[in-house]
Coordinates of C-alpha atoms and ligand atoms in Angstrom, one line a residue:
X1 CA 66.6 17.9 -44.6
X2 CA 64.1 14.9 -43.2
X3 CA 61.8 15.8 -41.1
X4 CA 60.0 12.8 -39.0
X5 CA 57.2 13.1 -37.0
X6 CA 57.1 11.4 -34.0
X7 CA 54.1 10.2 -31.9
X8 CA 54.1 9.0 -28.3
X9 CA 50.9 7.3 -26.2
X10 CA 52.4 4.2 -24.4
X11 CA 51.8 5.1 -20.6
X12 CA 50.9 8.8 -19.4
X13 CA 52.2 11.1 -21.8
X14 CA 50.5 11.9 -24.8
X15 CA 53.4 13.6 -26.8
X16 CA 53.9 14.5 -30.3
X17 CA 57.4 16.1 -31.8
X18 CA 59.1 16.9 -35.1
X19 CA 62.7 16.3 -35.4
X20 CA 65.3 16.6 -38.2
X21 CA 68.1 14.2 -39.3
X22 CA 70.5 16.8 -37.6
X23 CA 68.9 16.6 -34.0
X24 CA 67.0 19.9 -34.4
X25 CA 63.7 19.4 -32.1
X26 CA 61.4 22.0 -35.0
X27 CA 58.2 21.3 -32.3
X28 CA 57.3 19.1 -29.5
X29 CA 53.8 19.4 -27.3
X30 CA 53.9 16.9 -24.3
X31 CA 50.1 16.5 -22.3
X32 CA 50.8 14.9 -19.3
X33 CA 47.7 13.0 -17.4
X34 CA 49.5 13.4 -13.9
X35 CA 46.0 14.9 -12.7
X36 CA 43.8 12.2 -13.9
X37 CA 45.7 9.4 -12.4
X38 CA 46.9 11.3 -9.4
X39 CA 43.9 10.4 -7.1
X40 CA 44.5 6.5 -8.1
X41 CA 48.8 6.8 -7.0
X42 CA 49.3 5.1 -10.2
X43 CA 48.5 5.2 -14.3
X44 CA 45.4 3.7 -14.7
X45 CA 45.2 1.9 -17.8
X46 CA 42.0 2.7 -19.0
X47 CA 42.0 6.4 -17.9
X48 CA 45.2 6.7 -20.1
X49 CA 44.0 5.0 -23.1
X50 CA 40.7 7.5 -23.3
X51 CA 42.8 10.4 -22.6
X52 CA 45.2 9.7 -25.2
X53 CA 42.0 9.2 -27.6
X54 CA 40.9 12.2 -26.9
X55 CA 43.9 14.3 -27.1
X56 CA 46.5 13.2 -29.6
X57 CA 44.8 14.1 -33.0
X58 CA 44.5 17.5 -31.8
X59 CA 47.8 17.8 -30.4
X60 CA 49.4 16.5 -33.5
X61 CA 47.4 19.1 -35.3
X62 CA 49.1 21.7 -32.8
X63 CA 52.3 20.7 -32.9
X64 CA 52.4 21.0 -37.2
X65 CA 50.8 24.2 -36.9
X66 CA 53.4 25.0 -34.2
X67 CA 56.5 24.0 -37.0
X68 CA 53.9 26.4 -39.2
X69 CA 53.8 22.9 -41.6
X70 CA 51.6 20.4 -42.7
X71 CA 51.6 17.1 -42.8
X72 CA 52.9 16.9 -46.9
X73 CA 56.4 18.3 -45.4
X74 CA 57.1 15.0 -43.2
X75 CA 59.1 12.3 -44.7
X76 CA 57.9 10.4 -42.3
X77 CA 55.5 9.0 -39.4
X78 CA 57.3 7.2 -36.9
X79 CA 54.9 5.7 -33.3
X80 CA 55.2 4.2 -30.4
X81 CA 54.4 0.4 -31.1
X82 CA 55.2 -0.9 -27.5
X83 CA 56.0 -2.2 -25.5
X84 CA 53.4 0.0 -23.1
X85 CA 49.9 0.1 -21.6
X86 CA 47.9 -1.2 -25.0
X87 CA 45.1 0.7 -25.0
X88 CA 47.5 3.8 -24.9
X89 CA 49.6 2.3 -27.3
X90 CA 47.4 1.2 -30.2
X91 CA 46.0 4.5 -30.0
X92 CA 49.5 5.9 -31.4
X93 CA 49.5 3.6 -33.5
X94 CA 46.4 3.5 -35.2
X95 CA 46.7 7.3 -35.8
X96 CA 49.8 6.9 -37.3
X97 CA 48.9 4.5 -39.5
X98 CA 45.8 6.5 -40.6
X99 CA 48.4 9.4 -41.1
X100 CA 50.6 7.1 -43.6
X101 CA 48.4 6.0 -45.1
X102 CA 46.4 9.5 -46.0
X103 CA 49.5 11.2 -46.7
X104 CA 51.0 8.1 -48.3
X105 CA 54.2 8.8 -46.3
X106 CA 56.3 5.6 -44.3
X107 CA 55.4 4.6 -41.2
X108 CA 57.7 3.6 -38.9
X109 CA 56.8 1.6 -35.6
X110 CA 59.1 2.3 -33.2
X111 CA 60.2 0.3 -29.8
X112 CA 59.5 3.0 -27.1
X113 CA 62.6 1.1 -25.2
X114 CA 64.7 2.1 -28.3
X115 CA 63.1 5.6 -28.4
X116 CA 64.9 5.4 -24.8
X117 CA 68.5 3.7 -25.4
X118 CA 69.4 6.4 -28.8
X119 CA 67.7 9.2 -27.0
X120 CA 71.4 10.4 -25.4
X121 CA 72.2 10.7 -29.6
X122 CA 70.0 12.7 -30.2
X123 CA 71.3 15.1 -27.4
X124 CA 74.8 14.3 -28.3
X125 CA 76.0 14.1 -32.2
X126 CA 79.4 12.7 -30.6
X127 CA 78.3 9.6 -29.1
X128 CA 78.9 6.6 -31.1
X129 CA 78.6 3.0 -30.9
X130 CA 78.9 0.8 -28.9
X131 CA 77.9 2.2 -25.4
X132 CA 77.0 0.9 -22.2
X133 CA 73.2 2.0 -21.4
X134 CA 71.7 2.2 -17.8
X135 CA 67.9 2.1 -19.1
X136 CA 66.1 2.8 -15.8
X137 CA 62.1 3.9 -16.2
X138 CA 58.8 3.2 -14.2
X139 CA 58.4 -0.7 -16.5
X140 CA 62.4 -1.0 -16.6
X141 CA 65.8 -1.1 -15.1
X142 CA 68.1 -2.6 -17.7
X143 CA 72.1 -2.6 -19.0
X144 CA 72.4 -2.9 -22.4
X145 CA 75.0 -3.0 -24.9
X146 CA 74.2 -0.5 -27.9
X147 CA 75.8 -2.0 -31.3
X148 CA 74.1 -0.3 -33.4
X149 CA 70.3 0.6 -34.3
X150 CA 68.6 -2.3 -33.6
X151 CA 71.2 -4.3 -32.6
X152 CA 70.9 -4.5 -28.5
X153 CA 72.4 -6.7 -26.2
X154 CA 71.0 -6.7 -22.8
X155 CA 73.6 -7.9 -20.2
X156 CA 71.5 -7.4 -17.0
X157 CA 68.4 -6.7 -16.0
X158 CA 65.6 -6.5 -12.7
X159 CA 64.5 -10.0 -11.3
X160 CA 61.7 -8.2 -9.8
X161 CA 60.5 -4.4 -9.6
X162 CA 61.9 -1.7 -12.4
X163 CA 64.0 1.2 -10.3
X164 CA 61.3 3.5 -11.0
X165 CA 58.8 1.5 -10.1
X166 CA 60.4 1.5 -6.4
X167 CA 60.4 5.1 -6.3
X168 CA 57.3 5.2 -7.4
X169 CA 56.1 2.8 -4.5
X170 CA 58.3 4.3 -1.8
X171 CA 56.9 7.8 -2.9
X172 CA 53.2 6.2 -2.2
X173 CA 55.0 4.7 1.2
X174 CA 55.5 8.1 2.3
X175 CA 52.1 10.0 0.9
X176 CA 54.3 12.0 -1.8
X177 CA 51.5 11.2 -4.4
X178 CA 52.2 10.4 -7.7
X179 CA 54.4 10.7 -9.9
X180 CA 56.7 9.2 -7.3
X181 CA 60.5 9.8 -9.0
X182 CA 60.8 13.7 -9.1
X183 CA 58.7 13.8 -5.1
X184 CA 61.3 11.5 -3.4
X185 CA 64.4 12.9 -5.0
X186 CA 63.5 16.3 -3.7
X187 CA 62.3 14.9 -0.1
X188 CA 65.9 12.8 -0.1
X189 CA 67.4 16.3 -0.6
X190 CA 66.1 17.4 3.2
X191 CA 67.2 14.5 5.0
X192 CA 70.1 12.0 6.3
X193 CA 70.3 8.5 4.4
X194 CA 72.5 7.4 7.6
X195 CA 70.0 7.8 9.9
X196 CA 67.6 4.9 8.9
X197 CA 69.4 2.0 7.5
X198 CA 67.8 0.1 4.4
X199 CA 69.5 -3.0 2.6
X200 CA 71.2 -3.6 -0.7
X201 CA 69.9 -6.3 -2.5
X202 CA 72.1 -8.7 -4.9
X203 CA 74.7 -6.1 -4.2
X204 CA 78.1 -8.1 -4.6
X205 CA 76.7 -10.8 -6.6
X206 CA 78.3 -12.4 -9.8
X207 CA 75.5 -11.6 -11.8
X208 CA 74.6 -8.4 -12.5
X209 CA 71.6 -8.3 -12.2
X210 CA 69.0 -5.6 -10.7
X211 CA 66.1 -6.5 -7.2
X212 CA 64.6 -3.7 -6.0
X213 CA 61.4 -5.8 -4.2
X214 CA 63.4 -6.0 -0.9
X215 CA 64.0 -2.5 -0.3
X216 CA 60.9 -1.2 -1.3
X217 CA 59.2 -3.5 1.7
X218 CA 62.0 -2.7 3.9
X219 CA 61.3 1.1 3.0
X220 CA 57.9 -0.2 4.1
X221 CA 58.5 -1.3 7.5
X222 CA 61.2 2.1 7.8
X223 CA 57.7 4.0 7.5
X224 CA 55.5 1.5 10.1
X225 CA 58.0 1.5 12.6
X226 CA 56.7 5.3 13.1
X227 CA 60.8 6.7 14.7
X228 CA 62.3 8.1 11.2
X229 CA 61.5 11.2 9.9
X230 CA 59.9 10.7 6.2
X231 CA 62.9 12.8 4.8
X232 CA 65.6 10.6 6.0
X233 CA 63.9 7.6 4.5
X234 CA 63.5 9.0 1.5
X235 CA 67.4 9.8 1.4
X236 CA 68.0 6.2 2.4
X237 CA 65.9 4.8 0.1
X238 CA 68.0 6.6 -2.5
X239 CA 71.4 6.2 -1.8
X240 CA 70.2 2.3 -1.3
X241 CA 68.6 3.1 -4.9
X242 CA 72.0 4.4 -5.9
X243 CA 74.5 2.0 -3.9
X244 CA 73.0 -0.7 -6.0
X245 CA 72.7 0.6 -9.1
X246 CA 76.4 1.7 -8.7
X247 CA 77.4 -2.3 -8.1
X248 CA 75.3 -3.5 -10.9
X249 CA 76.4 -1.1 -13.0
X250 CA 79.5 -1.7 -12.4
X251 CA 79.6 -5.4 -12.5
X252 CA 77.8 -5.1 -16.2
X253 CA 80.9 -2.8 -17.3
X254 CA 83.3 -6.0 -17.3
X255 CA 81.3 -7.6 -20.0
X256 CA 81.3 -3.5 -21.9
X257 CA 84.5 -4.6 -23.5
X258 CA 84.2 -2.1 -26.7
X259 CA 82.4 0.4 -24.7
X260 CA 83.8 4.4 -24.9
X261 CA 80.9 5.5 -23.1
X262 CA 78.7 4.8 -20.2
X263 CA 75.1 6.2 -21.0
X264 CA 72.2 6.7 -18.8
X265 CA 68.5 7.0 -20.1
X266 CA 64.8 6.9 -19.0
X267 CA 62.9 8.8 -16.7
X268 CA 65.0 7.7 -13.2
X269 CA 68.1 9.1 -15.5
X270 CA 66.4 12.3 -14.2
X271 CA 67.4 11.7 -11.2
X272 CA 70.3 14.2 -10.4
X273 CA 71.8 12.3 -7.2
X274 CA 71.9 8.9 -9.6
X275 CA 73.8 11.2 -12.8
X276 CA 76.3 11.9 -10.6
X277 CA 77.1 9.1 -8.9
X278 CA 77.1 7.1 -12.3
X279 CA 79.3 10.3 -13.7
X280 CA 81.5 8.8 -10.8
X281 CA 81.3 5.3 -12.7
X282 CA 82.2 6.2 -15.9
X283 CA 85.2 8.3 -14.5
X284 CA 86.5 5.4 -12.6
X285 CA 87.1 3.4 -15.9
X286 CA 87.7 6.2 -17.9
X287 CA 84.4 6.4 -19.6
X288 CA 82.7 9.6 -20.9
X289 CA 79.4 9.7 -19.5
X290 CA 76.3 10.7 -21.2
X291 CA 72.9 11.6 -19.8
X292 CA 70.1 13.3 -22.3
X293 CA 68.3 16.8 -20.8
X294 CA 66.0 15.8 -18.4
X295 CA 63.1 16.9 -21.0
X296 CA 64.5 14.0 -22.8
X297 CA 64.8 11.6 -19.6
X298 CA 61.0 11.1 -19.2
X299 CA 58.6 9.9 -21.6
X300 CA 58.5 12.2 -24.9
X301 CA 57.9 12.1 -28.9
X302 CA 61.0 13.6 -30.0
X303 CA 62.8 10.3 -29.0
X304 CA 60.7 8.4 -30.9
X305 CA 60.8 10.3 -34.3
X306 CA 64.6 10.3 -33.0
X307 CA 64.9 6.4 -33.4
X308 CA 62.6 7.1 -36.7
X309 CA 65.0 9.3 -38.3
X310 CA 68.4 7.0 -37.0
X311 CA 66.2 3.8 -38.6
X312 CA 65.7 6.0 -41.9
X313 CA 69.7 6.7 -41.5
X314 CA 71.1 3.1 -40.9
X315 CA 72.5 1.1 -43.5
X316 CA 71.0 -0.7 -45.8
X317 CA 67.8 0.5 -47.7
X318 CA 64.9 1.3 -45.4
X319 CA 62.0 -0.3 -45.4
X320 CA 58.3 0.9 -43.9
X321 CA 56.8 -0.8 -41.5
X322 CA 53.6 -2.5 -42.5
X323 CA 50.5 -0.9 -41.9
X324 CA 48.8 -3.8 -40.3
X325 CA 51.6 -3.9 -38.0
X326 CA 50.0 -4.7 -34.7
X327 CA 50.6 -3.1 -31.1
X328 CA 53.0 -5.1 -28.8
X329 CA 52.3 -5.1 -25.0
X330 CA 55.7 -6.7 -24.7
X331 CA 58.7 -6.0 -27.1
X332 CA 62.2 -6.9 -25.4
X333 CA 65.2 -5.1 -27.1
X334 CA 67.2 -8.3 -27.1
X335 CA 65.2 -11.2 -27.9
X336 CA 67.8 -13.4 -27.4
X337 CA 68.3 -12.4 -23.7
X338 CA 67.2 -15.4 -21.3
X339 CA 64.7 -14.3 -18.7
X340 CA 66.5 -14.4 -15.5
X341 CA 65.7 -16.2 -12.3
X342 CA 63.5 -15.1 -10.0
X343 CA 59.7 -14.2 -9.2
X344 CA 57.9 -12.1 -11.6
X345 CA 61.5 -11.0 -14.1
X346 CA 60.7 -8.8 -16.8
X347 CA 62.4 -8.4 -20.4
Ligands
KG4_401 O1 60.7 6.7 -18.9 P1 59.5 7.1 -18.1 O2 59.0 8.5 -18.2 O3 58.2 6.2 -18.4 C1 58.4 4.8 -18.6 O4 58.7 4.4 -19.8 O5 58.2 4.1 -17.6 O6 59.9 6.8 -16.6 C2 59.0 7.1 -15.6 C3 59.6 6.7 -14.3 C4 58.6 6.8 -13.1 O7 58.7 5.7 -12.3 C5 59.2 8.0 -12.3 O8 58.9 8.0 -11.0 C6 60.6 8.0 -12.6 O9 60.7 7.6 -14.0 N1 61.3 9.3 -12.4 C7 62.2 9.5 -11.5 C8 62.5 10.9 -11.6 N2 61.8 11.4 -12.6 C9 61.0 10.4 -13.1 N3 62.8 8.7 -10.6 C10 63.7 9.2 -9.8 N4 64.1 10.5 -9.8 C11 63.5 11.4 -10.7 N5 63.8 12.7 -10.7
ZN402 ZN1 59.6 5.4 -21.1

């Protein structure tokens, strides 16, 4: 049975997990920094990058002794390699190289965006290719088309602001504090999302493409114009949140073609109100839906040694990643995709 460790340092989350080719999770610690970047409303880069110094080799060490193993009974090493806050993410992945290359195991660099997208197989051994993936986190809000590991084809993604970067800002709108996602969903709960009404961008357009810029500075003015209760903007900024990603969503789905499934991933895929509306989707066009354990949602290392052990697994014979493999700030899952129209559009 192969046993991959998996190591994960590319935003706030230092994380470290052992997983085996059959999807059992043998150990996993997770240290969050939400304290240290709390005061700030947002990761601060260098904050992150020390704490993840400080804490991983130790919590590697825990998370072996945890499996009551050492580091002789792992196949092999698989990291975070971006994309991601560098500092963070060199930190990974200088460790793991230092581990492959003491225990003279692989190493495998893994795209944390990947880590994301095969994440839902991990949770589920019946989900196969191709899928439809909603990939919604704090750096990105993305439909791709799964082929296959390492084959991705992205058919729509943000002109402007990721999804969770907007609930991230409408949380710091409203004084939730940080992190933002898991703070406005359970506000949104309390209130009415009629009462204060927010707009939809690019909903109804051909392309289907994700902008979430103008609602978060309409949420803005919601919040200066001092009449709404903060509860019933947070519900409107959520069903506007959910309206849109609905429309995209669906609009991607006509160019799904071999699709059986419609698969949400990423640390907004934690969002309850947003699983069940895209559940919705998927029923619609007679899709199964698939959304990982929350646990899974958010940043974590079991994904990554997940998308380790599914790159040891796929065809062909595997080959290790180099150890002078350097850290990518910037990694898009399908280089082929042409960046899109309009101001600051991310991969
Ligand atoms: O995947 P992730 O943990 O880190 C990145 O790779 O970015 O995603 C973090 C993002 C944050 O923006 C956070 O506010 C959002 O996911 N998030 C949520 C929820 N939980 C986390 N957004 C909406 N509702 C949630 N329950
Ligand atoms: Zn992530």
């Amino acid at each position: 049975m192969r046993l991959v460790l998996g190591i994960e340092s590319s935003c706030d989350e230092t994380a470290a997990a052992l997983v085996t080719e059959n999807r059992r999770i043998v150990a996993q610690r997770i240290a969050s920094q939400d304290e240290a970047h709390a005061p700030y409303g947002g990761v601060v880069p260098e904050i992150a990058a020390r704490a993840h110094a400080e804490r991983l080799a130790p919590l590697i060490a825990a998370t072996l002794a945890d499996a009551g193993i050492t580091l002789a009974d792992v196949d092999a090493i698989a990291a975070t390699a971006g994309p991601g806050l560098i500092g963070g993410v060199m930190v990974g992945l200088v460790t793991a190289k230092a581990l492959a290359m003491a225990s003279d195991k692989p190493l495998i660099a893994v795209n944390h965006l990947e880590g994301h997208a095969l994440s839902p197989r991990l949770a589920d051994a019946t989900l196969q290719f191709p899928y439809l993936l909603l990939l919604a986190s704090g750096g990105h809000c993305q439909v791709l088309l799964v082929e296959g590991v390492g084959s991705y084809r992205r058919l729509a993604t943000t002109i402007d602001d990721a999804l969770g970067e907007a609930f991230d800002k409408t949380a710091k709108i409203l004084g939730l504090g940080y992190p933002g996602g898991p703070a406005v969903e359970r506000l949104a709960a309390l209130g009415d999302s009629k009462k204060v009404p927010l707009p939809r961008p690019l909903l109804g357009s051909a392309e289907p493409h994700f902008s979430f810029a103008g609602l978060k500075s309409a949420v803005l003015r919601a919040k200066q114009a001092g009449v709404h209760a903060d509860a019933d903007i947070a519900a409107a900024f959520q069903q506007a949140a959910i309206d849109c990603v609905i429309d995209r969503t669906r609009r991607a789905l006509a160019g799904a073609g071999e699709a059986t499934a419609l698969v949400v991933a990423g640390g907004v895929a934690a969002n309850l109100a947003m699983r069940a509306a895209l559940e919705g989707l998927a029923g619609q066009h007679g899709l199964r839906f698939v959304a990982p354990p929350l646990p899974l949602c958010t940043d974590n290392a079991a994904m990554i040694a997940w998308a380790g052990q599914e790159r040891l697994a796929s065809g062909g014979e595997f080959v290790a990643d180099a150890l002078d493999f350097a850290a990518r700030p910037r990694w898009p899952l399908d280089p082929a995709a042409e960046p899109v129209r309009g101001a600051g559009a991310k991969a």
